[in-house]
Amino acid sequence: MTQQRIGIIMHGVTGRMGMNQHLIRSVLAIRDQGGVLLSDGSRLMPDPIIVGRNEAKIAELASKHGIERYTTDMEAALANPDDTLFFDAASTQLRPELLRQAIDAGKHIYCEKPISEKLEQALEIANYAKSKGVKNGIVHDKLDLPGLLKLKRLRDSGFFGKILSVRGEFGYWVFEGDWMPAQRPSWNYRAADGGGIISDMLCHWRYVLDNVFAPVKSVSCTGAVHIPDRWDENGEHYKADADDAAYATFELEGGIIANINSSWCTRVRRDDLVTFQVDGTHGSAVAGLHSCVSQHRVNTPKPVWNPDQPQTMNFFDDWEEVPDNHDFDNGFKVQWEQFLRHVAEDGPWNYTLMEGAKGVQLAELGYQSWKERRWIDIPSLEG
């Protein structure tokens, strides 16, 4: 079987997400399985080079995972014509300029979201990539979660009938960092460093709502800084001024109303760290990261409101598990394989940087809605 190489410049993979999901569980997992199978029967083998500022850190990472190439010289990495794909999972603030440099070097682009902090920048870089003819994509990891794939299966089968509403709950308690170390980086809670849960999560909710349910038409959002005092990775106190919770309602095409709460200040009493409940005329379903349960109208119980007596019905018993029916691979890895096929043989790919700009747009309008305390319609980004 013939094999062809694709050199991938990977920046920002010393952080938790970049290292675990993109480097180890995606690119290296693809390498270890023998590459990506292409339509002509050949295999596309990724050959990563790690780029970072801390040479000791990237050298240790490379050694641990059998990666032969690493460098602190971004300019030299981009100048190598044998590496045709640039991936970035580092700072949002630095991303637009890094992507522009990579595009100028003729590299195809794949990156984490958001593309930038501002819509204007996101549109500029998306249009620039298009004008230069490089293939480009943005991570949309939640679409390939087993739970959401099962929701899409139910939707496509007509299970829900007319979808009426979507209710999402995301988040968990992130410790302040004084008596218990925080499990998220401190920059998440500093506005000057690009922190804020609205900018982080509304980018996700845009592609989830658009692709699993229906396109978003308008948004009403309220943010909050619930915990103003936090302690950083060195135990130093700092003032947290970026939003740590967001309460958003969206109007979707077809009259669907979606409400999604996102919070780093909530304690979890639900099936997973994120859950989506979809209610329709013919049935309902609740999905987490992996599992999904459903309830058809013929199996819907008939409770009666009576506050004078303890509830005797166990409502959890009235739901059925939606079976896997096939093996689900890691969602990040699935998308890497799709994008690599897109680069190598023009395989199908819809999640361009322009789609990423839509996520930045929704976050920006979410902040505007919070500031102005009103609903805001979402303009089309496509002429």
PDB file of N, CA and C in Angstrom, residues 156-226:
ATOM      1  N   ASP A 156     -33.038  13.419  12.082  1.00  0.00           N
ATOM      2  CA  ASP A 156     -33.123  13.024  10.679  1.00  0.00           C
ATOM      3  C   ASP A 156     -34.190  11.954  10.446  1.00  0.00           C
ATOM      4  N   SER A 157     -34.486  11.166  11.481  1.00  0.00           N
ATOM      5  CA  SER A 157     -35.499  10.111  11.340  1.00  0.00           C
ATOM      6  C   SER A 157     -36.920  10.644  11.501  1.00  0.00           C
ATOM      7  N   GLY A 158     -37.047  11.923  11.893  1.00  0.00           N
ATOM      8  CA  GLY A 158     -38.367  12.497  12.125  1.00  0.00           C
ATOM      9  C   GLY A 158     -38.919  12.201  13.495  1.00  0.00           C
ATOM     10  N   PHE A 159     -38.072  11.682  14.391  1.00  0.00           N
ATOM     11  CA  PHE A 159     -38.531  11.274  15.722  1.00  0.00           C
ATOM     12  C   PHE A 159     -39.208  12.413  16.470  1.00  0.00           C
ATOM     13  N   PHE A 160     -38.668  13.623  16.379  1.00  0.00           N
ATOM     14  CA  PHE A 160     -39.174  14.722  17.189  1.00  0.00           C
ATOM     15  C   PHE A 160     -40.481  15.311  16.657  1.00  0.00           C
ATOM     16  N   GLY A 161     -40.846  15.003  15.411  1.00  0.00           N
ATOM     17  CA  GLY A 161     -41.936  15.746  14.798  1.00  0.00           C
ATOM     18  C   GLY A 161     -41.464  17.174  14.559  1.00  0.00           C
ATOM     19  N   LYS A 162     -42.240  18.146  14.955  1.00  0.00           N
ATOM     20  CA  LYS A 162     -41.808  19.545  14.886  1.00  0.00           C
ATOM     21  C   LYS A 162     -41.035  19.863  16.152  1.00  0.00           C
ATOM     22  N   ILE A 163     -39.785  20.279  15.995  1.00  0.00           N
ATOM     23  CA  ILE A 163     -38.983  20.646  17.161  1.00  0.00           C
ATOM     24  C   ILE A 163     -39.475  21.978  17.708  1.00  0.00           C
ATOM     25  N   LEU A 164     -39.737  21.995  19.008  1.00  0.00           N
ATOM     26  CA  LEU A 164     -40.266  23.184  19.665  1.00  0.00           C
ATOM     27  C   LEU A 164     -39.189  23.966  20.394  1.00  0.00           C
ATOM     28  N   SER A 165     -38.341  23.250  21.139  1.00  0.00           N
ATOM     29  CA  SER A 165     -37.379  23.958  21.970  1.00  0.00           C
ATOM     30  C   SER A 165     -36.148  23.094  22.224  1.00  0.00           C
ATOM     31  N   VAL A 166     -35.060  23.779  22.568  1.00  0.00           N
ATOM     32  CA  VAL A 166     -33.806  23.141  22.956  1.00  0.00           C
ATOM     33  C   VAL A 166     -33.348  23.802  24.247  1.00  0.00           C
ATOM     34  N   ARG A 167     -32.983  22.984  25.236  1.00  0.00           N
ATOM     35  CA  ARG A 167     -32.477  23.521  26.496  1.00  0.00           C
ATOM     36  C   ARG A 167     -31.118  22.904  26.784  1.00  0.00           C
ATOM     37  N   GLY A 168     -30.127  23.749  26.884  1.00  0.00           N
ATOM     38  CA  GLY A 168     -28.772  23.272  27.132  1.00  0.00           C
ATOM     39  C   GLY A 168     -28.262  23.753  28.473  1.00  0.00           C
ATOM     40  N   GLU A 169     -27.531  22.882  29.153  1.00  0.00           N
ATOM     41  CA  GLU A 169     -26.862  23.239  30.403  1.00  0.00           C
ATOM     42  C   GLU A 169     -25.402  22.821  30.285  1.00  0.00           C
ATOM     43  N   PHE A 170     -24.520  23.785  30.394  1.00  0.00           N
ATOM     44  CA  PHE A 170     -23.089  23.494  30.332  1.00  0.00           C
ATOM     45  C   PHE A 170     -22.377  24.114  31.522  1.00  0.00           C
ATOM     46  N   GLY A 171     -21.401  23.386  32.060  1.00  0.00           N
ATOM     47  CA  GLY A 171     -20.526  23.990  33.050  1.00  0.00           C
ATOM     48  C   GLY A 171     -20.335  23.148  34.291  1.00  0.00           C
ATOM     49  N   TYR A 172     -19.562  23.698  35.194  1.00  0.00           N
ATOM     50  CA  TYR A 172     -19.180  23.017  36.428  1.00  0.00           C
ATOM     51  C   TYR A 172     -18.527  24.062  37.320  1.00  0.00           C
ATOM     52  N   TRP A 173     -18.223  23.668  38.559  1.00  0.00           N
ATOM     53  CA  TRP A 173     -17.605  24.612  39.479  1.00  0.00           C
ATOM     54  C   TRP A 173     -16.103  24.644  39.235  1.00  0.00           C
ATOM     55  N   VAL A 174     -15.590  25.815  38.865  1.00  0.00           N
ATOM     56  CA  VAL A 174     -14.149  26.017  38.743  1.00  0.00           C
ATOM     57  C   VAL A 174     -13.680  26.680  40.033  1.00  0.00           C
ATOM     58  N   PHE A 175     -12.809  26.010  40.752  1.00  0.00           N
ATOM     59  CA  PHE A 175     -12.372  26.515  42.051  1.00  0.00           C
ATOM     60  C   PHE A 175     -11.626  27.838  41.905  1.00  0.00           C
ATOM     61  N   GLU A 176     -11.759  28.647  42.932  1.00  0.00           N
ATOM     62  CA  GLU A 176     -11.207  30.000  42.886  1.00  0.00           C
ATOM     63  C   GLU A 176      -9.683  30.006  42.852  1.00  0.00           C
ATOM     64  N   GLY A 177      -9.054  28.969  43.400  1.00  0.00           N
ATOM     65  CA  GLY A 177      -7.605  28.876  43.327  1.00  0.00           C
ATOM     66  C   GLY A 177      -6.887  29.186  44.623  1.00  0.00           C
ATOM     67  N   ASP A 178      -7.625  29.547  45.686  1.00  0.00           N
ATOM     68  CA  ASP A 178      -6.964  29.856  46.954  1.00  0.00           C
ATOM     69  C   ASP A 178      -6.724  28.582  47.764  1.00  0.00           C
ATOM     70  N   TRP A 179      -7.788  27.981  48.251  1.00  0.00           N
ATOM     71  CA  TRP A 179      -7.618  26.763  49.055  1.00  0.00           C
ATOM     72  C   TRP A 179      -7.612  25.495  48.196  1.00  0.00           C
ATOM     73  N   MET A 180      -8.122  25.605  46.966  1.00  0.00           N
ATOM     74  CA  MET A 180      -8.133  24.483  46.023  1.00  0.00           C
ATOM     75  C   MET A 180      -7.688  25.015  44.664  1.00  0.00           C
ATOM     76  N   PRO A 181      -6.650  24.427  44.057  1.00  0.00           N
ATOM     77  CA  PRO A 181      -6.199  24.939  42.757  1.00  0.00           C
ATOM     78  C   PRO A 181      -7.318  24.913  41.721  1.00  0.00           C
ATOM     79  N   ALA A 182      -7.370  25.958  40.890  1.00  0.00           N
ATOM     80  CA  ALA A 182      -8.369  26.028  39.824  1.00  0.00           C
ATOM     81  C   ALA A 182      -8.030  25.021  38.732  1.00  0.00           C
ATOM     82  N   GLN A 183      -9.061  24.485  38.082  1.00  0.00           N
ATOM     83  CA  GLN A 183      -8.853  23.505  37.011  1.00  0.00           C
ATOM     84  C   GLN A 183      -8.974  24.115  35.617  1.00  0.00           C
ATOM     85  N   ARG A 184      -8.998  25.440  35.564  1.00  0.00           N
ATOM     86  CA  ARG A 184      -8.921  26.148  34.297  1.00  0.00           C
ATOM     87  C   ARG A 184      -7.863  27.239  34.424  1.00  0.00           C
ATOM     88  N   PRO A 185      -7.208  27.636  33.318  1.00  0.00           N
ATOM     89  CA  PRO A 185      -6.168  28.663  33.408  1.00  0.00           C
ATOM     90  C   PRO A 185      -6.727  30.022  33.807  1.00  0.00           C
ATOM     91  N   SER A 186      -5.911  30.789  34.501  1.00  0.00           N
ATOM     92  CA  SER A 186      -6.375  32.057  35.064  1.00  0.00           C
ATOM     93  C   SER A 186      -6.736  33.078  33.998  1.00  0.00           C
ATOM     94  N   TRP A 187      -6.141  32.991  32.795  1.00  0.00           N
ATOM     95  CA  TRP A 187      -6.457  33.992  31.768  1.00  0.00           C
ATOM     96  C   TRP A 187      -7.932  33.937  31.368  1.00  0.00           C
ATOM     97  N   ASN A 188      -8.585  32.797  31.609  1.00  0.00           N
ATOM     98  CA  ASN A 188     -10.012  32.672  31.300  1.00  0.00           C
ATOM     99  C   ASN A 188     -10.863  33.717  32.017  1.00  0.00           C
ATOM    100  N   TYR A 189     -10.335  34.260  33.120  1.00  0.00           N
ATOM    101  CA  TYR A 189     -11.127  35.156  33.960  1.00  0.00           C
ATOM    102  C   TYR A 189     -10.610  36.592  33.939  1.00  0.00           C
ATOM    103  N   ARG A 190      -9.709  36.889  32.985  1.00  0.00           N
ATOM    104  CA  ARG A 190      -9.198  38.254  32.820  1.00  0.00           C
ATOM    105  C   ARG A 190      -9.573  38.746  31.424  1.00  0.00           C
ATOM    106  N   ALA A 191     -10.343  39.827  31.393  1.00  0.00           N
ATOM    107  CA  ALA A 191     -10.822  40.354  30.107  1.00  0.00           C
ATOM    108  C   ALA A 191      -9.658  40.793  29.223  1.00  0.00           C
ATOM    109  N   ALA A 192      -8.633  41.375  29.815  1.00  0.00           N
ATOM    110  CA  ALA A 192      -7.509  41.874  29.022  1.00  0.00           C
ATOM    111  C   ALA A 192      -6.751  40.758  28.325  1.00  0.00           C
ATOM    112  N   ASP A 193      -6.857  39.562  28.846  1.00  0.00           N
ATOM    113  CA  ASP A 193      -6.167  38.402  28.256  1.00  0.00           C
ATOM    114  C   ASP A 193      -7.064  37.588  27.334  1.00  0.00           C
ATOM    115  N   GLY A 194      -8.258  38.097  27.047  1.00  0.00           N
ATOM    116  CA  GLY A 194      -9.167  37.399  26.144  1.00  0.00           C
ATOM    117  C   GLY A 194     -10.087  36.408  26.824  1.00  0.00           C
ATOM    118  N   GLY A 195     -10.217  36.522  28.152  1.00  0.00           N
ATOM    119  CA  GLY A 195     -11.086  35.597  28.871  1.00  0.00           C
ATOM    120  C   GLY A 195     -12.559  35.930  28.709  1.00  0.00           C
ATOM    121  N   GLY A 196     -13.390  35.062  29.250  1.00  0.00           N
ATOM    122  CA  GLY A 196     -14.836  35.257  29.200  1.00  0.00           C
ATOM    123  C   GLY A 196     -15.543  34.054  28.637  1.00  0.00           C
ATOM    124  N   ILE A 197     -16.576  33.598  29.319  1.00  0.00           N
ATOM    125  CA  ILE A 197     -17.285  32.396  28.889  1.00  0.00           C
ATOM    126  C   ILE A 197     -18.171  32.672  27.677  1.00  0.00           C
ATOM    127  N   ILE A 198     -18.596  33.907  27.480  1.00  0.00           N
ATOM    128  CA  ILE A 198     -19.398  34.222  26.295  1.00  0.00           C
ATOM    129  C   ILE A 198     -18.556  34.055  25.037  1.00  0.00           C
ATOM    130  N   SER A 199     -17.353  34.628  25.043  1.00  0.00           N
ATOM    131  CA  SER A 199     -16.489  34.493  23.866  1.00  0.00           C
ATOM    132  C   SER A 199     -16.055  33.048  23.660  1.00  0.00           C
ATOM    133  N   ASP A 200     -15.935  32.297  24.730  1.00  0.00           N
ATOM    134  CA  ASP A 200     -15.520  30.907  24.639  1.00  0.00           C
ATOM    135  C   ASP A 200     -16.647  30.012  24.140  1.00  0.00           C
ATOM    136  N   MET A 201     -17.797  30.069  24.787  1.00  0.00           N
ATOM    137  CA  MET A 201     -18.823  29.057  24.548  1.00  0.00           C
ATOM    138  C   MET A 201     -19.838  29.422  23.473  1.00  0.00           C
ATOM    139  N   LEU A 202     -20.139  30.700  23.264  1.00  0.00           N
ATOM    140  CA  LEU A 202     -21.117  31.014  22.221  1.00  0.00           C
ATOM    141  C   LEU A 202     -20.592  30.663  20.834  1.00  0.00           C
ATOM    142  N   CYS A 203     -19.249  30.623  20.673  1.00  0.00           N
ATOM    143  CA  CYS A 203     -18.686  30.123  19.414  1.00  0.00           C
ATOM    144  C   CYS A 203     -19.082  28.666  19.192  1.00  0.00           C
ATOM    145  N   HIS A 204     -19.069  27.870  20.262  1.00  0.00           N
ATOM    146  CA  HIS A 204     -19.499  26.478  20.164  1.00  0.00           C
ATOM    147  C   HIS A 204     -20.997  26.393  19.889  1.00  0.00           C
ATOM    148  N   TRP A 205     -21.760  27.146  20.647  1.00  0.00           N
ATOM    149  CA  TRP A 205     -23.218  27.012  20.521  1.00  0.00           C
ATOM    150  C   TRP A 205     -23.697  27.429  19.133  1.00  0.00           C
ATOM    151  N   ARG A 206     -22.950  28.307  18.455  1.00  0.00           N
ATOM    152  CA  ARG A 206     -23.352  28.703  17.104  1.00  0.00           C
ATOM    153  C   ARG A 206     -23.339  27.504  16.166  1.00  0.00           C
ATOM    154  N   TYR A 207     -22.220  26.758  16.123  1.00  0.00           N
ATOM    155  CA  TYR A 207     -22.185  25.645  15.168  1.00  0.00           C
ATOM    156  C   TYR A 207     -23.039  24.472  15.624  1.00  0.00           C
ATOM    157  N   VAL A 208     -23.213  24.305  16.943  1.00  0.00           N
ATOM    158  CA  VAL A 208     -24.099  23.240  17.416  1.00  0.00           C
ATOM    159  C   VAL A 208     -25.535  23.527  17.001  1.00  0.00           C
ATOM    160  N   LEU A 209     -26.013  24.724  17.281  1.00  0.00           N
ATOM    161  CA  LEU A 209     -27.394  25.076  16.941  1.00  0.00           C
ATOM    162  C   LEU A 209     -27.606  25.063  15.433  1.00  0.00           C
ATOM    163  N   ASP A 210     -26.680  25.672  14.678  1.00  0.00           N
ATOM    164  CA  ASP A 210     -26.829  25.747  13.223  1.00  0.00           C
ATOM    165  C   ASP A 210     -26.881  24.368  12.579  1.00  0.00           C
ATOM    166  N   ASN A 211     -26.068  23.431  13.067  1.00  0.00           N
ATOM    167  CA  ASN A 211     -25.904  22.150  12.386  1.00  0.00           C
ATOM    168  C   ASN A 211     -26.745  21.014  12.949  1.00  0.00           C
ATOM    169  N   VAL A 212     -27.082  21.075  14.215  1.00  0.00           N
ATOM    170  CA  VAL A 212     -27.870  19.990  14.814  1.00  0.00           C
ATOM    171  C   VAL A 212     -29.351  20.319  14.817  1.00  0.00           C
ATOM    172  N   PHE A 213     -29.700  21.596  14.904  1.00  0.00           N
ATOM    173  CA  PHE A 213     -31.112  21.964  15.035  1.00  0.00           C
ATOM    174  C   PHE A 213     -31.568  22.866  13.895  1.00  0.00           C
ATOM    175  N   ALA A 214     -31.203  24.121  13.905  1.00  0.00           N
ATOM    176  CA  ALA A 214     -31.587  25.055  12.838  1.00  0.00           C
ATOM    177  C   ALA A 214     -30.745  26.314  12.985  1.00  0.00           C
ATOM    178  N   PRO A 215     -30.572  27.069  11.896  1.00  0.00           N
ATOM    179  CA  PRO A 215     -29.755  28.289  11.965  1.00  0.00           C
ATOM    180  C   PRO A 215     -30.271  29.298  12.987  1.00  0.00           C
ATOM    181  N   VAL A 216     -29.343  29.971  13.654  1.00  0.00           N
ATOM    182  CA  VAL A 216     -29.680  30.961  14.667  1.00  0.00           C
ATOM    183  C   VAL A 216     -30.088  32.269  13.993  1.00  0.00           C
ATOM    184  N   LYS A 217     -31.212  32.833  14.438  1.00  0.00           N
ATOM    185  CA  LYS A 217     -31.713  34.086  13.872  1.00  0.00           C
ATOM    186  C   LYS A 217     -31.485  35.288  14.783  1.00  0.00           C
ATOM    187  N   SER A 218     -31.581  35.085  16.107  1.00  0.00           N
ATOM    188  CA  SER A 218     -31.427  36.204  17.030  1.00  0.00           C
ATOM    189  C   SER A 218     -30.997  35.676  18.388  1.00  0.00           C
ATOM    190  N   VAL A 219     -30.497  36.604  19.219  1.00  0.00           N
ATOM    191  CA  VAL A 219     -29.952  36.210  20.518  1.00  0.00           C
ATOM    192  C   VAL A 219     -30.315  37.239  21.581  1.00  0.00           C
ATOM    193  N   SER A 220     -30.569  36.748  22.778  1.00  0.00           N
ATOM    194  CA  SER A 220     -30.681  37.572  23.972  1.00  0.00           C
ATOM    195  C   SER A 220     -29.785  36.936  25.026  1.00  0.00           C
ATOM    196  N   CYS A 221     -28.849  37.707  25.539  1.00  0.00           N
ATOM    197  CA  CYS A 221     -27.838  37.124  26.419  1.00  0.00           C
ATOM    198  C   CYS A 221     -27.571  38.034  27.616  1.00  0.00           C
ATOM    199  N   THR A 222     -27.439  37.416  28.777  1.00  0.00           N
ATOM    200  CA  THR A 222     -27.001  38.113  29.983  1.00  0.00           C
ATOM    201  C   THR A 222     -25.776  37.401  30.527  1.00  0.00           C
ATOM    202  N   GLY A 223     -24.715  38.144  30.733  1.00  0.00           N
ATOM    203  CA  GLY A 223     -23.516  37.585  31.330  1.00  0.00           C
ATOM    204  C   GLY A 223     -23.393  38.011  32.778  1.00  0.00           C
ATOM    205  N   ALA A 224     -22.416  37.432  33.469  1.00  0.00           N
ATOM    206  CA  ALA A 224     -22.189  37.780  34.869  1.00  0.00           C
ATOM    207  C   ALA A 224     -20.741  37.488  35.239  1.00  0.00           C
ATOM    208  N   VAL A 225     -20.220  38.313  36.147  1.00  0.00           N
ATOM    209  CA  VAL A 225     -18.961  37.998  36.814  1.00  0.00           C
ATOM    210  C   VAL A 225     -19.351  37.633  38.243  1.00  0.00           C
ATOM    211  N   HIS A 226     -19.635  36.350  38.438  1.00  0.00           N
ATOM    212  CA  HIS A 226     -20.142  35.915  39.740  1.00  0.00           C
ATOM    213  C   HIS A 226     -19.051  35.915  40.804  1.00  0.00           C
TER     214      HIS A 226
END
